[in-house]
mmCIF file of C-alpha atoms in Angstrom:
data_model
loop_
_atom_site.group_PDB
_atom_site.id
_atom_site.type_symbol
_atom_site.label_atom_id
_atom_site.label_comp_id
_atom_site.label_asym_id
_atom_site.label_seq_id
_atom_site.Cartn_x
_atom_site.Cartn_y
_atom_site.Cartn_z
ATOM 1 C CA UNK A 722 25.861 -8.603 -7.656
ATOM 2 C CA UNK A 723 23.272 -8.078 -10.345
ATOM 3 C CA UNK A 724 20.717 -10.551 -11.525
ATOM 4 C CA UNK A 725 20.118 -10.565 -15.252
ATOM 5 C CA UNK A 726 16.577 -9.626 -16.107
ATOM 6 C CA UNK A 727 14.710 -12.483 -17.697
ATOM 7 C CA UNK A 728 11.322 -11.962 -19.291
ATOM 8 C CA UNK A 729 8.654 -14.234 -17.816
ATOM 9 C CA UNK A 730 7.584 -17.316 -19.749
ATOM 10 C CA UNK A 731 4.198 -18.768 -20.540
ATOM 11 C CA UNK A 732 3.337 -21.327 -17.862
ATOM 12 C CA UNK A 733 0.385 -22.864 -19.719
ATOM 13 C CA UNK A 734 1.676 -24.038 -23.104
ATOM 14 C CA UNK A 735 -0.373 -23.381 -26.197
ATOM 15 C CA UNK A 736 -2.429 -26.440 -26.953
ATOM 16 C CA UNK A 737 -5.700 -27.994 -27.973
ATOM 17 C CA UNK A 738 -7.609 -25.917 -25.438
ATOM 18 C CA UNK A 739 -6.735 -22.661 -27.163
ATOM 19 C CA UNK A 740 -8.440 -20.569 -29.788
ATOM 20 C CA UNK A 741 -5.868 -20.233 -32.543
ATOM 21 C CA UNK A 742 -5.568 -18.864 -36.059
ATOM 22 C CA UNK A 743 -2.797 -19.965 -38.399
ATOM 23 C CA UNK A 744 -1.236 -23.386 -38.924
ATOM 24 C CA UNK A 745 -0.298 -25.565 -35.914
ATOM 25 C CA UNK A 746 3.216 -26.021 -37.307
ATOM 26 C CA UNK A 747 3.957 -22.296 -37.655
ATOM 27 C CA UNK A 748 7.474 -21.277 -36.625
ATOM 28 C CA UNK A 749 6.192 -18.318 -34.640
ATOM 29 C CA UNK A 750 3.394 -18.403 -32.079
ATOM 30 C CA UNK A 751 1.996 -15.116 -30.817
ATOM 31 C CA UNK A 752 -0.222 -15.334 -27.731
ATOM 32 C CA UNK A 753 -2.276 -12.356 -26.610
ATOM 33 C CA UNK A 754 -3.825 -11.993 -23.175
ATOM 34 C CA UNK A 755 -6.574 -9.488 -23.777
ATOM 35 C CA UNK A 756 -9.622 -7.769 -22.349
ATOM 36 C CA UNK A 757 -12.400 -6.923 -24.823
ATOM 37 C CA UNK A 758 -13.235 -3.656 -23.113
ATOM 38 C CA UNK A 759 -9.661 -2.431 -22.753
ATOM 39 C CA UNK A 760 -8.937 0.504 -25.076
ATOM 40 C CA UNK A 761 -5.285 -0.555 -25.433
ATOM 41 C CA UNK A 762 -6.405 -3.992 -26.620
ATOM 42 C CA UNK A 763 -8.797 -2.258 -28.988
ATOM 43 C CA UNK A 764 -5.813 -0.330 -30.354
ATOM 44 C CA UNK A 765 -3.747 -3.514 -30.663
ATOM 45 C CA UNK A 766 -6.502 -5.386 -32.520
ATOM 46 C CA UNK A 767 -5.863 -3.901 -36.001
ATOM 47 C CA UNK A 768 -2.116 -4.212 -35.427
ATOM 48 C CA UNK A 769 -2.447 -7.961 -34.822
ATOM 49 C CA UNK A 770 -4.603 -8.237 -37.951
ATOM 50 C CA UNK A 771 -1.891 -6.463 -39.965
ATOM 51 C CA UNK A 772 0.752 -8.772 -38.537
ATOM 52 C CA UNK A 773 -1.316 -11.843 -39.379
ATOM 53 C CA UNK A 774 -1.701 -10.583 -42.941
ATOM 54 C CA UNK A 775 1.997 -9.832 -43.281
ATOM 55 C CA UNK A 776 3.242 -13.139 -41.908
ATOM 56 C CA UNK A 777 0.498 -15.371 -43.300
ATOM 57 C CA UNK A 778 1.085 -19.088 -42.608
ATOM 58 C CA UNK A 779 4.381 -18.358 -40.782
ATOM 59 C CA UNK A 780 2.337 -17.239 -37.752
ATOM 60 C CA UNK A 781 -0.039 -18.907 -35.317
ATOM 61 C CA UNK A 782 -2.052 -16.458 -33.205
ATOM 62 C CA UNK A 783 -3.704 -17.433 -29.932
ATOM 63 C CA UNK A 784 -6.066 -15.307 -27.847
ATOM 64 C CA UNK A 785 -6.608 -15.848 -24.120
ATOM 65 C CA UNK A 786 -8.928 -13.940 -21.810
ATOM 66 C CA UNK A 787 -7.635 -11.519 -19.221
ATOM 67 C CA UNK A 788 -10.698 -9.481 -18.230
ATOM 68 C CA UNK A 789 -9.947 -6.758 -15.677
ATOM 69 C CA UNK A 790 -13.538 -6.528 -14.529
ATOM 70 C CA UNK A 791 -13.051 -4.000 -11.753
ATOM 71 C CA UNK A 792 -11.907 -1.474 -14.342
ATOM 72 C CA UNK A 793 -14.102 -2.745 -17.181
ATOM 73 C CA UNK A 794 -17.584 -3.777 -16.083
ATOM 74 C CA UNK A 795 -18.469 -5.353 -19.440
ATOM 75 C CA UNK A 796 -15.220 -7.236 -19.983
ATOM 76 C CA UNK A 797 -16.548 -10.415 -18.397
ATOM 77 C CA UNK A 798 -19.749 -10.340 -20.427
ATOM 78 C CA UNK A 799 -17.708 -9.868 -23.598
ATOM 79 C CA UNK A 800 -15.317 -12.711 -22.744
ATOM 80 C CA UNK A 801 -18.233 -15.023 -21.978
ATOM 81 C CA UNK A 802 -19.920 -14.012 -25.223
ATOM 82 C CA UNK A 803 -16.866 -14.877 -27.323
ATOM 83 C CA UNK A 804 -16.498 -18.207 -25.514
ATOM 84 C CA UNK A 805 -20.187 -18.971 -26.007
ATOM 85 C CA UNK A 806 -19.728 -18.212 -29.712
ATOM 86 C CA UNK A 807 -16.879 -20.727 -29.791
ATOM 87 C CA UNK A 808 -19.434 -23.411 -28.887
ATOM 88 C CA UNK A 809 -21.070 -22.566 -32.233
ATOM 89 C CA UNK A 810 -17.741 -22.520 -34.045
ATOM 90 C CA UNK A 811 -17.709 -18.736 -34.274
ATOM 91 C CA UNK A 812 -15.086 -17.658 -31.765
ATOM 92 C CA UNK A 813 -12.992 -15.526 -34.110
ATOM 93 C CA UNK A 814 -15.991 -13.949 -35.808
ATOM 94 C CA UNK A 815 -17.321 -12.759 -32.453
ATOM 95 C CA UNK A 816 -13.847 -11.903 -31.100
ATOM 96 C CA UNK A 817 -13.373 -9.606 -34.100
ATOM 97 C CA UNK A 818 -16.876 -8.179 -33.862
ATOM 98 C CA UNK A 819 -16.351 -7.287 -30.198
ATOM 99 C CA UNK A 820 -13.077 -5.483 -30.857
ATOM 100 C CA UNK A 821 -14.593 -3.684 -33.827
ATOM 101 C CA UNK A 822 -17.545 -2.495 -31.743
ATOM 102 C CA UNK A 823 -16.206 -1.694 -28.275
ATOM 103 C CA UNK A 824 -18.455 1.363 -28.141
ATOM 104 C CA UNK A 825 -21.575 -0.799 -28.574
ATOM 105 C CA UNK A 826 -21.013 -2.784 -25.360
ATOM 106 C CA UNK A 827 -24.119 -2.701 -23.222
ATOM 107 C CA UNK A 828 -26.510 -2.449 -26.185
ATOM 108 C CA UNK A 829 -28.792 -5.480 -25.627
ATOM 109 C CA UNK A 830 -29.911 -5.631 -29.273
ATOM 110 C CA UNK A 831 -26.395 -5.588 -30.689
ATOM 111 C CA UNK A 832 -26.066 -9.322 -31.324
ATOM 112 C CA UNK A 833 -29.625 -9.697 -32.533
ATOM 113 C CA UNK A 834 -28.800 -7.236 -35.310
ATOM 114 C CA UNK A 835 -25.716 -9.302 -36.206
ATOM 115 C CA UNK A 836 -27.467 -12.692 -36.090
ATOM 116 C CA UNK A 837 -27.844 -13.199 -39.848
ATOM 117 C CA UNK A 838 -24.404 -11.941 -40.679
ATOM 118 C CA UNK A 839 -22.763 -14.168 -38.071
ATOM 119 C CA UNK A 840 -24.908 -17.195 -38.849
ATOM 120 C CA UNK A 841 -25.211 -18.193 -35.235
ATOM 121 C CA UNK A 842 -28.058 -18.556 -32.787
ATOM 122 C CA UNK A 843 -28.119 -15.446 -30.621
ATOM 123 C CA UNK A 844 -30.533 -17.196 -28.293
ATOM 124 C CA UNK A 845 -28.015 -19.983 -27.605
ATOM 125 C CA UNK A 846 -25.245 -17.403 -27.308
ATOM 126 C CA UNK A 847 -27.146 -15.451 -24.678
ATOM 127 C CA UNK A 848 -28.113 -18.619 -22.806
ATOM 128 C CA UNK A 849 -24.475 -19.631 -22.556
ATOM 129 C CA UNK A 850 -23.605 -16.231 -21.132
ATOM 130 C CA UNK A 851 -26.582 -16.119 -18.741
ATOM 131 C CA UNK A 852 -25.711 -19.573 -17.402
ATOM 132 C CA UNK A 853 -22.021 -18.629 -17.135
ATOM 133 C CA UNK A 854 -21.053 -21.869 -18.870
ATOM 134 C CA UNK A 855 -17.572 -20.633 -19.756
ATOM 135 C CA UNK A 856 -16.520 -18.923 -16.530
ATOM 136 C CA UNK A 857 -14.124 -21.713 -15.529
ATOM 137 C CA UNK A 858 -12.345 -21.520 -18.839
ATOM 138 C CA UNK A 859 -12.028 -17.741 -18.610
ATOM 139 C CA UNK A 860 -10.711 -18.045 -15.063
ATOM 140 C CA UNK A 861 -8.196 -20.637 -16.241
ATOM 141 C CA UNK A 862 -7.038 -18.230 -18.949
ATOM 142 C CA UNK A 863 -6.821 -15.411 -16.405
ATOM 143 C CA UNK A 864 -4.843 -17.364 -13.812
ATOM 144 C CA UNK A 865 -2.517 -18.809 -16.447
ATOM 145 C CA UNK A 866 -1.797 -15.195 -17.359
ATOM 146 C CA UNK A 867 -1.227 -14.136 -13.759
ATOM 147 C CA UNK A 868 1.207 -17.011 -13.266
ATOM 148 C CA UNK A 869 3.002 -16.200 -16.511
ATOM 149 C CA UNK A 870 3.694 -12.577 -15.616
ATOM 150 C CA UNK A 871 0.754 -10.908 -17.334
ATOM 151 C CA UNK A 872 0.377 -7.624 -15.504
ATOM 152 C CA UNK A 873 -2.035 -5.744 -17.717
ATOM 153 C CA UNK A 874 -3.587 -5.863 -21.129
ATOM 154 C CA UNK A 875 -2.685 -6.461 -23.816
ATOM 155 C CA UNK A 876 0.259 -8.711 -22.934
ATOM 156 C CA UNK A 877 1.881 -10.701 -25.731
ATOM 157 C CA UNK A 878 4.070 -13.800 -25.648
ATOM 158 C CA UNK A 879 6.248 -14.715 -28.610
ATOM 159 C CA UNK A 880 7.176 -18.395 -28.694
ATOM 160 C CA UNK A 881 6.431 -18.578 -24.990
ATOM 161 C CA UNK A 882 8.432 -15.542 -23.848
ATOM 162 C CA UNK A 883 6.741 -12.336 -22.705
ATOM 163 C CA UNK A 884 7.146 -9.502 -25.177
ATOM 164 C CA UNK A 885 8.067 -6.380 -23.224
ATOM 165 C CA UNK A 886 8.245 -3.983 -26.162
ATOM 166 C CA UNK A 887 5.687 -1.470 -27.309
ATOM 167 C CA UNK A 888 2.568 -3.113 -28.786
ATOM 168 C CA UNK A 889 2.933 -1.479 -32.172
ATOM 169 C CA UNK A 890 3.390 -2.958 -35.639
ATOM 170 C CA UNK A 891 7.076 -2.327 -36.303
ATOM 171 C CA UNK A 892 8.507 -3.502 -32.968
ATOM 172 C CA UNK A 893 6.200 -6.536 -32.875
ATOM 173 C CA UNK A 894 7.095 -7.586 -36.433
ATOM 174 C CA UNK A 895 10.790 -7.162 -35.617
ATOM 175 C CA UNK A 896 10.447 -9.338 -32.511
ATOM 176 C CA UNK A 897 8.484 -11.979 -34.423
ATOM 177 C CA UNK A 898 11.093 -12.032 -37.212
ATOM 178 C CA UNK A 899 13.824 -12.477 -34.655
ATOM 179 C CA UNK A 900 11.940 -15.313 -32.945
ATOM 180 C CA UNK A 901 11.489 -17.039 -36.291
ATOM 181 C CA UNK A 902 15.230 -16.959 -36.941
ATOM 182 C CA UNK A 903 16.155 -18.096 -33.447
ATOM 183 C CA UNK B 668 26.297 -2.089 -11.899
ATOM 184 C CA UNK B 669 25.563 1.557 -11.336
ATOM 185 C CA UNK B 670 26.343 3.564 -8.282
ATOM 186 C CA UNK B 671 24.088 6.560 -8.941
ATOM 187 C CA UNK B 672 21.535 5.333 -6.479
ATOM 188 C CA UNK B 673 18.912 4.538 -9.092
ATOM 189 C CA UNK B 674 19.547 0.816 -8.932
ATOM 190 C CA UNK B 675 18.917 0.003 -5.351
ATOM 191 C CA UNK B 676 17.860 -3.617 -5.545
ATOM 192 C CA UNK B 677 20.169 -4.373 -2.660
ATOM 193 C CA UNK B 678 18.739 -1.594 -0.525
ATOM 194 C CA UNK B 679 15.227 -2.892 0.044
ATOM 195 C CA UNK B 680 14.740 -5.004 3.138
ATOM 196 C CA UNK B 681 15.560 -8.623 2.459
ATOM 197 C CA UNK B 682 13.872 -11.839 3.551
ATOM 198 C CA UNK B 683 14.599 -12.637 7.175
ATOM 199 C CA UNK B 684 14.502 -9.003 8.323
ATOM 200 C CA UNK B 685 11.893 -7.930 10.815
ATOM 201 C CA UNK B 686 9.221 -5.953 8.966
ATOM 202 C CA UNK B 687 9.266 -2.433 10.465
ATOM 203 C CA UNK B 688 5.924 -1.718 12.095
ATOM 204 C CA UNK B 689 4.006 1.340 10.991
ATOM 205 C CA UNK B 690 0.710 3.103 11.379
ATOM 206 C CA UNK B 691 -0.644 5.014 8.382
ATOM 207 C CA UNK B 692 -3.964 6.525 7.443
ATOM 208 C CA UNK B 693 -6.251 4.529 5.145
ATOM 209 C CA UNK B 694 -9.093 7.069 5.318
ATOM 210 C CA UNK B 695 -9.222 10.564 6.879
ATOM 211 C CA UNK B 696 -10.203 9.044 10.222
ATOM 212 C CA UNK B 697 -8.893 5.474 10.104
ATOM 213 C CA UNK B 698 -5.420 4.173 10.746
ATOM 214 C CA UNK B 699 -3.975 0.846 9.692
ATOM 215 C CA UNK B 700 -1.015 -0.712 11.489
ATOM 216 C CA UNK B 701 1.047 -3.601 10.235
ATOM 217 C CA UNK B 702 0.657 -5.202 13.663
ATOM 218 C CA UNK B 703 -3.126 -5.384 13.124
ATOM 219 C CA UNK B 704 -2.539 -8.370 10.863
ATOM 220 C CA UNK B 705 -0.216 -10.474 13.007
ATOM 221 C CA UNK B 706 -1.076 -14.123 12.453
ATOM 222 C CA UNK B 707 -1.770 -13.611 8.752
ATOM 223 C CA UNK B 708 0.487 -12.952 5.775
ATOM 224 C CA UNK B 709 0.525 -9.336 4.591
ATOM 225 C CA UNK B 710 1.426 -8.138 1.106
ATOM 226 C CA UNK B 711 2.931 -4.636 1.105
ATOM 227 C CA UNK B 712 2.848 -3.070 -2.344
ATOM 228 C CA UNK B 713 4.787 0.199 -2.463
ATOM 229 C CA UNK B 714 4.129 2.100 -5.707
ATOM 230 C CA UNK B 715 5.141 5.493 -7.085
ATOM 231 C CA UNK B 716 1.830 7.273 -7.504
ATOM 232 C CA UNK B 717 -1.916 7.028 -7.903
ATOM 233 C CA UNK B 718 -3.363 7.592 -11.364
ATOM 234 C CA UNK B 719 -0.793 5.835 -13.500
ATOM 235 C CA UNK B 720 -1.843 6.350 -17.109
ATOM 236 C CA UNK B 721 -2.726 2.777 -18.020
ATOM 237 C CA UNK B 722 -6.087 1.096 -17.678
ATOM 238 C CA UNK B 723 -4.952 -2.105 -16.069
ATOM 239 C CA UNK B 724 -2.349 -0.996 -13.600
ATOM 240 C CA UNK B 725 -0.666 -2.820 -10.767
ATOM 241 C CA UNK B 726 -3.261 -1.965 -8.112
ATOM 242 C CA UNK B 727 -6.140 -2.825 -10.447
ATOM 243 C CA UNK B 728 -4.539 -6.181 -11.143
ATOM 244 C CA UNK B 729 -4.248 -6.927 -7.424
ATOM 245 C CA UNK B 730 -7.928 -6.094 -6.960
ATOM 246 C CA UNK B 731 -8.708 -8.607 -9.689
ATOM 247 C CA UNK B 732 -6.429 -11.285 -8.214
ATOM 248 C CA UNK B 733 -7.802 -10.697 -4.684
ATOM 249 C CA UNK B 734 -9.722 -14.023 -4.524
ATOM 250 C CA UNK B 735 -6.371 -15.814 -4.994
ATOM 251 C CA UNK B 736 -4.687 -13.763 -2.249
ATOM 252 C CA UNK B 737 -7.640 -14.494 0.039
ATOM 253 C CA UNK B 738 -7.049 -18.241 -0.381
ATOM 254 C CA UNK B 739 -3.910 -17.619 1.665
ATOM 255 C CA UNK B 740 -5.834 -15.403 4.121
ATOM 256 C CA UNK B 741 -3.457 -12.646 3.056
ATOM 257 C CA UNK B 742 -4.082 -8.936 3.500
ATOM 258 C CA UNK B 743 -2.964 -6.573 0.726
ATOM 259 C CA UNK B 744 -1.911 -3.001 1.537
ATOM 260 C CA UNK B 745 -0.989 -0.491 -1.178
ATOM 261 C CA UNK B 746 1.363 2.278 -0.028
ATOM 262 C CA UNK B 747 2.412 5.498 -1.752
ATOM 263 C CA UNK B 748 3.176 9.071 -0.723
ATOM 264 C CA UNK B 749 -0.109 10.329 -2.160
ATOM 265 C CA UNK B 750 -2.489 12.056 0.238
ATOM 266 C CA UNK B 751 -5.519 10.265 1.558
ATOM 267 C CA UNK B 752 -8.034 12.132 -0.618
ATOM 268 C CA UNK B 753 -6.322 11.172 -3.857
ATOM 269 C CA UNK B 754 -6.079 7.577 -2.568
ATOM 270 C CA UNK B 755 -9.823 7.521 -1.921
ATOM 271 C CA UNK B 756 -10.639 8.897 -5.369
ATOM 272 C CA UNK B 757 -8.187 6.515 -7.052
ATOM 273 C CA UNK B 758 -9.514 3.496 -5.150
ATOM 274 C CA UNK B 759 -13.085 4.387 -6.047
ATOM 275 C CA UNK B 760 -12.246 4.951 -9.714
ATOM 276 C CA UNK B 761 -10.373 1.646 -10.046
ATOM 277 C CA UNK B 762 -12.792 -0.241 -7.784
ATOM 278 C CA UNK B 763 -9.992 -1.354 -5.496
ATOM 279 C CA UNK B 764 -10.969 -3.762 -2.751
ATOM 280 C CA UNK B 765 -8.015 -3.286 -0.375
ATOM 281 C CA UNK B 766 -6.697 -0.300 1.602
ATOM 282 C CA UNK B 767 -4.336 2.276 0.136
ATOM 283 C CA UNK B 768 -2.164 3.795 2.842
ATOM 284 C CA UNK B 769 -0.826 7.303 2.732
ATOM 285 C CA UNK B 770 2.897 7.589 3.491
ATOM 286 C CA UNK B 771 2.442 11.339 3.435
ATOM 287 C CA UNK B 772 3.701 12.863 6.674
ATOM 288 C CA UNK B 773 6.538 12.649 7.410
ATOM 289 C CA UNK B 774 6.780 12.090 3.682
ATOM 290 C CA UNK B 775 7.922 8.626 2.700
ATOM 291 C CA UNK B 776 8.991 7.635 6.217
ATOM 292 C CA UNK B 777 7.620 4.107 5.961
ATOM 293 C CA UNK B 778 8.900 3.666 2.409
ATOM 294 C CA UNK B 779 12.363 4.728 3.633
ATOM 295 C CA UNK B 780 12.182 2.252 6.532
ATOM 296 C CA UNK B 781 11.713 -0.520 3.960
ATOM 297 C CA UNK B 782 14.437 0.870 1.681
ATOM 298 C CA UNK B 783 11.742 1.551 -0.881
ATOM 299 C CA UNK B 784 11.998 5.296 -1.388
ATOM 300 C CA UNK B 785 13.269 7.090 -4.486
ATOM 301 C CA UNK B 786 14.576 10.298 -2.968
ATOM 302 C CA UNK B 787 15.366 11.933 -6.337
ATOM 303 C CA UNK B 788 11.737 11.876 -7.391
ATOM 304 C CA UNK B 789 10.140 11.915 -3.957
ATOM 305 C CA UNK B 790 8.102 8.777 -4.544
ATOM 306 C CA UNK B 791 7.985 5.243 -3.223
ATOM 307 C CA UNK B 792 9.803 2.703 -5.345
ATOM 308 C CA UNK B 793 7.802 -0.123 -6.922
ATOM 309 C CA UNK B 794 8.701 -2.635 -4.244
ATOM 310 C CA UNK B 795 6.808 -5.669 -2.996
ATOM 311 C CA UNK B 796 7.097 -7.392 0.361
ATOM 312 C CA UNK B 797 5.375 -10.459 1.725
ATOM 313 C CA UNK B 798 5.369 -10.340 5.531
ATOM 314 C CA UNK B 799 4.838 -13.652 7.259
ATOM 315 C CA UNK B 800 2.326 -14.166 10.080
ATOM 316 C CA UNK B 801 5.050 -13.524 12.682
ATOM 317 C CA UNK B 802 5.932 -10.152 11.193
ATOM 318 C CA UNK B 803 9.129 -11.124 9.367
ATOM 319 C CA UNK B 804 9.800 -10.383 5.725
ATOM 320 C CA UNK B 805 9.459 -13.636 3.799
ATOM 321 C CA UNK B 806 10.009 -12.255 0.300
ATOM 322 C CA UNK B 807 10.788 -8.934 -1.321
ATOM 323 C CA UNK B 808 11.245 -7.622 -4.828
ATOM 324 C CA UNK B 809 12.124 -4.290 -6.372
ATOM 325 C CA UNK B 810 10.882 -3.749 -9.919
ATOM 326 C CA UNK B 811 12.808 -1.818 -12.550
ATOM 327 C CA UNK B 812 11.484 1.650 -13.358
ATOM 328 C CA UNK B 813 8.196 1.524 -15.182
ATOM 329 C CA UNK B 814 7.695 -2.226 -14.895
ATOM 330 C CA UNK B 815 4.471 -3.477 -13.344
ATOM 331 C CA UNK B 816 5.662 -6.546 -11.421
ATOM 332 C CA UNK B 817 2.364 -8.378 -11.667
ATOM 333 C CA UNK B 818 1.104 -10.841 -9.086
ATOM 334 C CA UNK B 819 3.029 -14.011 -9.844
ATOM 335 C CA UNK B 820 5.930 -13.381 -7.435
ATOM 336 C CA UNK B 821 3.516 -12.614 -4.599
ATOM 337 C CA UNK B 822 1.526 -15.797 -5.189
ATOM 338 C CA UNK B 823 4.694 -17.902 -5.326
ATOM 339 C CA UNK B 824 5.865 -16.344 -2.043
ATOM 340 C CA UNK B 825 2.501 -17.020 -0.379
ATOM 341 C CA UNK B 826 2.642 -20.619 -1.601
ATOM 342 C CA UNK B 827 6.145 -21.009 -0.201
ATOM 343 C CA UNK B 828 4.989 -19.637 3.161
ATOM 344 C CA UNK B 829 2.249 -22.219 3.256
ATOM 345 C CA UNK B 830 4.745 -24.991 2.668
ATOM 346 C CA UNK B 831 6.752 -23.826 5.672
ATOM 347 C CA UNK B 832 6.765 -26.726 8.169
ATOM 348 C CA UNK B 833 4.230 -26.414 10.936
ATOM 349 C CA UNK B 834 2.030 -24.003 9.033
ATOM 350 C CA UNK B 835 -1.487 -24.914 8.078
ATOM 351 C CA UNK B 836 -3.699 -23.247 5.517
ATOM 352 C CA UNK B 837 -5.844 -20.916 7.553
ATOM 353 C CA UNK B 838 -8.330 -19.694 4.943
#
């Protein structure tokens, strides 16, 4: 007797709580569970950007936190920083900045140098991180991932089903196309 | 259905079996026995080898999920055929917060007792067991080659154990 393998499904549906790019009515929803300090997530970052560009308004992209802090000591700081930026309406700007500057993690002046470009208050950003205002949210992201079968980063879900392929452009685009037709 | 021995989902010990007791080294001078944890659930995570080439591997994930396991007062034990010195280096590198046991001599004996040994490659299979506080297997799962099974199945099994009549949350 063999049981058919079934890819795990997202247990926490995409909703108002999430950071999302792309229209709410998009036919395809791509969810990433990511860790800002993970090199594999860093490698996936430009691939997701390319996918977003290729699919345009057909795609909604959601990012949830899955910091593996025992392997990546600055992953929690980075996740808290992006969430604190969201309070100033700058989640995606800071999300992108973090992935584009993984090698700068730990440089205390990094955000001060970006303050004008980002048009946010670095002081408020750092306060939010120091007071750990967004820890509960990050933990909720993390546990929703654990309960949905996230076992490392990056893990993607396409329309609620875990994507078990290689996190590269061609296989991801193919899977997204297929999900759109389904 | 293949018969070449690679698909051995039916060969790992199933729920209801007595969990075979064992004593293995966790450090050069410390032994860990399954019986040490009677009265608490134990998660046995057999895995092929230390140093898998991904940054967020199965053992690292369990270290991260440890606060959830602790809510069930569960003990987590990682088991592979690696020697104790590589276990210590691996655990330090990945900041693991649970013991890694060395099923090294006689090689794979404990893995074999659980039906979780891949003889062709000489490594433990990626098999998970949740042992209940009485020492019986409550849940088991064998993952396909190369698939990190994550923590969800373990947490569901621990939740189910807690719902067993007459059992109270002990954490």
